[in-house]
Coordinates of C-alpha atoms in Angstrom, one line a residue:
M371 CA -26.6 17.3 16.0
E372 CA -25.6 13.9 14.6
P373 CA -21.8 13.7 14.5
T374 CA -21.2 12.1 11.1
G375 CA -17.6 12.2 10.1
H376 CA -15.8 15.5 10.8
Y377 CA -18.5 17.8 9.5
W378 CA -19.9 18.6 12.9
L379 CA -16.6 19.8 14.5
N380 CA -16.6 23.4 13.1
L381 CA -20.1 24.0 14.2
A382 CA -19.4 22.6 17.7
H383 CA -16.4 24.8 18.2
F384 CA -18.3 27.8 17.0
L385 CA -21.2 27.1 19.4
K386 CA -18.7 26.6 22.2
E387 CA -17.1 30.0 21.5
M388 CA -20.5 31.6 21.4
Q389 CA -21.4 29.9 24.7
V390 CA -24.3 28.1 23.2
K391 CA -25.2 24.7 24.6
Y392 CA -24.8 21.9 22.2
G393 CA -25.0 18.1 22.2
V394 CA -24.6 15.1 19.9
V395 CA -26.8 12.0 19.4
N396 CA -25.5 8.6 18.6
P397 CA -25.8 7.9 14.8
L398 CA -26.7 4.3 15.7
H399 CA -29.6 5.5 17.8
V400 CA -30.8 7.8 15.0
K401 CA -30.7 4.8 12.5
K402 CA -32.6 2.5 14.8
S403 CA -35.2 5.2 15.7
K404 CA -36.2 6.0 12.2
E405 CA -38.6 3.1 11.9
L406 CA -40.6 3.8 15.1
D407 CA -43.0 6.3 13.5
D408 CA -43.6 5.0 10.0
N409 CA -42.0 1.5 10.0
S410 CA -39.6 2.7 7.3
P411 CA -35.8 3.1 7.4
T412 CA -35.9 5.7 4.6
K413 CA -33.8 8.8 5.1
N414 CA -34.5 12.5 4.4
D415 CA -33.6 15.8 6.1
I416 CA -37.0 16.4 7.6
K417 CA -37.4 13.0 9.1
D418 CA -33.8 13.0 10.4
A419 CA -34.3 16.3 12.1
K420 CA -37.5 15.0 13.8
V421 CA -35.7 11.8 15.0
I422 CA -32.8 13.8 16.4
A423 CA -35.1 16.2 18.2
Q424 CA -37.0 13.3 19.7
L425 CA -33.8 11.7 21.0
V426 CA -32.7 15.1 22.5
K427 CA -36.2 15.5 24.1
D428 CA -35.8 12.1 25.7
G429 CA -32.3 13.0 27.0
R430 CA -30.6 10.5 24.7
Y431 CA -27.7 12.8 23.8
A432 CA -24.2 13.6 25.1
V433 CA -22.0 16.7 25.4
P434 CA -18.8 15.9 23.6
S435 CA -15.4 17.0 24.9
L436 CA -13.6 19.4 22.7
P437 CA -9.9 19.6 23.7
Q438 CA -8.4 23.1 24.1
G439 CA -4.9 24.4 24.2
V440 CA -2.2 21.7 24.6
Y441 CA -4.8 18.9 24.7
A442 CA -6.0 20.0 21.2
E443 CA -2.4 20.0 20.0
L444 CA -1.9 16.5 21.5
R445 CA -5.0 15.1 19.8
E446 CA -3.8 16.4 16.4
A447 CA -0.3 15.0 17.0
M448 CA -1.7 11.6 17.9
K449 CA -4.0 11.6 14.9
I450 CA -1.2 12.5 12.5
R451 CA 1.0 9.8 14.1
D452 CA -1.7 7.2 13.6
H453 CA -2.2 8.1 10.0
L454 CA 1.6 8.1 9.2
T455 CA 2.0 4.7 11.0
T456 CA -0.9 3.2 8.9
D457 CA 0.5 4.6 5.7
L458 CA 4.0 3.4 6.5
C459 CA 2.7 -0.2 7.1
V460 CA 1.0 -0.1 3.7
V461 CA 4.2 1.0 1.9
Q462 CA 6.2 -1.6 3.7
A463 CA 3.8 -4.3 2.5
R464 CA 3.9 -3.0 -1.0
V465 CA 7.7 -3.1 -1.1
H466 CA 7.6 -6.7 0.0
N467 CA 5.1 -7.4 -2.7
W468 CA 7.4 -5.7 -5.3
L469 CA 10.4 -7.8 -4.2
D470 CA 8.3 -11.0 -4.3
R471 CA 7.3 -10.3 -7.9
Y472 CA 10.5 -8.9 -9.4
F473 CA 13.4 -10.1 -7.3
P474 CA 12.3 -12.8 -4.8
E475 CA 16.0 -13.8 -4.2
F476 CA 16.9 -10.4 -2.9
M477 CA 16.0 -11.2 0.7
T478 CA 18.4 -14.2 0.7
V479 CA 21.2 -11.7 0.5
F480 CA 19.8 -8.8 2.6
K481 CA 17.8 -9.9 5.6
D482 CA 16.2 -6.5 6.2
W483 CA 15.2 -4.3 3.2
E484 CA 14.7 -1.3 5.5
C485 CA 18.3 -0.8 6.5
K486 CA 20.3 2.0 4.9
S487 CA 22.5 -0.2 2.7
T488 CA 19.6 -2.3 1.4
I489 CA 17.6 0.8 0.5
Q490 CA 20.7 2.2 -1.2
M491 CA 21.0 -0.9 -3.3
L492 CA 17.2 -0.8 -4.2
S493 CA 17.6 2.9 -5.1
L494 CA 19.5 1.8 -8.2
Y495 CA 16.1 0.7 -9.5
L496 CA 17.6 -2.3 -11.4
L497 CA 15.8 -5.6 -12.2
P498 CA 17.9 -8.8 -11.7
H499 CA 18.7 -9.2 -15.3
E500 CA 20.0 -5.6 -15.4
L501 CA 21.9 -5.9 -12.1
V502 CA 24.0 -8.9 -13.4
D503 CA 25.6 -6.6 -16.0
V504 CA 26.8 -3.9 -13.5
P505 CA 30.4 -4.3 -12.4
E506 CA 31.0 -5.4 -8.9
E507 CA 33.2 -2.4 -8.1
T508 CA 30.4 0.0 -9.2
L509 CA 27.8 -1.8 -6.9
L510 CA 30.3 -1.8 -4.0
H511 CA 31.0 1.9 -4.4
H512 CA 27.3 2.7 -4.5
L513 CA 26.8 0.7 -1.2
R514 CA 29.8 2.4 0.5
E515 CA 28.1 5.8 0.1
V516 CA 25.9 4.9 3.1
A517 CA 27.6 1.8 4.7
K518 CA 31.3 2.2 5.2
R519 CA 31.6 -1.1 7.0
G520 CA 29.9 -4.4 7.0
F521 CA 29.3 -4.8 3.3
G522 CA 32.2 -6.1 1.3
L523 CA 32.8 -7.5 -2.1
A524 CA 31.5 -10.9 -1.0
R525 CA 28.0 -9.5 -0.4
V526 CA 28.0 -7.9 -3.8
K527 CA 29.0 -11.2 -5.4
N528 CA 26.3 -13.0 -3.6
L529 CA 23.7 -10.4 -4.8
K530 CA 24.9 -10.8 -8.4
E531 CA 24.8 -14.5 -8.1
A532 CA 21.2 -14.4 -6.8
A533 CA 20.3 -12.0 -9.6
S534 CA 21.7 -14.4 -12.2
R535 CA 19.4 -17.2 -11.1
S536 CA 16.4 -15.0 -10.3
V537 CA 12.9 -16.1 -11.3
G538 CA 11.6 -12.6 -11.0
L539 CA 9.3 -11.1 -13.6
K540 CA 10.9 -9.3 -16.5
Q541 CA 7.7 -8.0 -18.3
G542 CA 6.6 -4.5 -17.5
G543 CA 10.1 -3.7 -16.2
E544 CA 10.1 0.1 -16.9
L545 CA 6.9 0.7 -14.9
A546 CA 8.1 -1.7 -12.3
K547 CA 11.1 0.4 -11.7
M548 CA 8.9 3.5 -11.5
E549 CA 6.7 1.8 -9.0
L550 CA 9.8 1.0 -6.8
M551 CA 11.0 4.6 -7.0
L552 CA 7.6 5.9 -5.9
L553 CA 7.4 3.3 -3.0
L554 CA 10.9 4.2 -1.7
T555 CA 10.1 7.9 -1.9
Q556 CA 6.9 7.3 0.1
Y557 CA 8.8 5.1 2.6
E558 CA 11.4 7.9 3.2
W559 CA 8.6 10.4 3.8
F560 CA 6.5 8.3 6.1
S561 CA 9.4 6.9 8.1
K562 CA 10.5 10.4 9.2
L563 CA 8.6 10.4 12.5
E564 CA 11.4 11.7 14.7
E565 CA 10.2 15.3 14.5
L566 CA 6.6 14.3 15.4
E567 CA 7.8 12.1 18.3
T568 CA 9.8 15.0 19.6
K569 CA 6.8 17.3 19.4
L570 CA 4.7 14.7 21.3
D571 CA 7.3 14.6 24.1
E572 CA 7.2 18.4 24.3
L573 CA 3.4 18.5 24.5
L574 CA 3.3 15.9 27.2
A575 CA 5.9 17.8 29.2
Q576 CA 3.5 20.7 29.4
I577 CA 0.8 18.7 31.1
P578 CA 0.9 18.3 34.9
H579 CA 1.5 14.9 36.5
V580 CA 2.4 13.2 33.2
Q581 CA 5.8 12.2 34.6
R582 CA 4.1 10.4 37.5
L583 CA 2.0 8.4 35.0
L584 CA 5.0 7.5 32.9
A585 CA 6.8 6.3 36.0
I586 CA 4.2 3.5 36.4
K587 CA 5.6 0.2 35.1
G588 CA 4.1 -0.8 31.8
I589 CA 2.7 2.6 31.0
G590 CA 4.2 4.3 28.0
R591 CA 3.8 7.6 26.3
D592 CA 1.1 6.5 23.8
T593 CA -0.9 5.0 26.7
V594 CA -0.7 8.2 28.7
A595 CA -1.7 10.3 25.6
G596 CA -4.7 8.0 25.2
F597 CA -5.7 8.5 28.8
L598 CA -5.5 12.3 28.5
L599 CA -7.6 12.4 25.3
R600 CA -10.5 10.3 26.6

């Protein structure tokens, strides 16, 4: 079979369970071989089947490794982790984009928007011209819900002063606040990787000799997992 996307996996697992021999051909080889017989790169089911059969006849195929048991669980965990990490990076970039457009002075007061206190302030979903009108005590009380120390009245005053001279956009404000709400909700969801990280550790602990690999200087958990899934 030609492994395009994920569509071949179910068939491969079924054939393995039925103890039927199976193999895959490289899609790049199929593409390059199409022109050998008729000098045309056109594609249809009959032609593709013939090309694939010819490659198999010539021995140009491989038997893929289908992980079983804990190795299958490990592959799924690493795939989920990769997807979540990618999605998290996208959301982080979009929050930066939002701040650049609507409150570019925000990062002069808060150096890291991903800390609890900063997210707490952003969760008010206020644009600079709205933030200016909120009493300092109200903002401080809101901050103190997550940060008991380290953020005093001076920080709140600095934020309001930055908001008063902000050059951020004011048009489309209602939808901008909705956008920020959605972004912070996504960030909270994607950043909760602790449970998955714990599961990865549990899976690796079930595999022999993993601790010996981890003991090698410069070799981390992700590297070991990559070794095991090759």
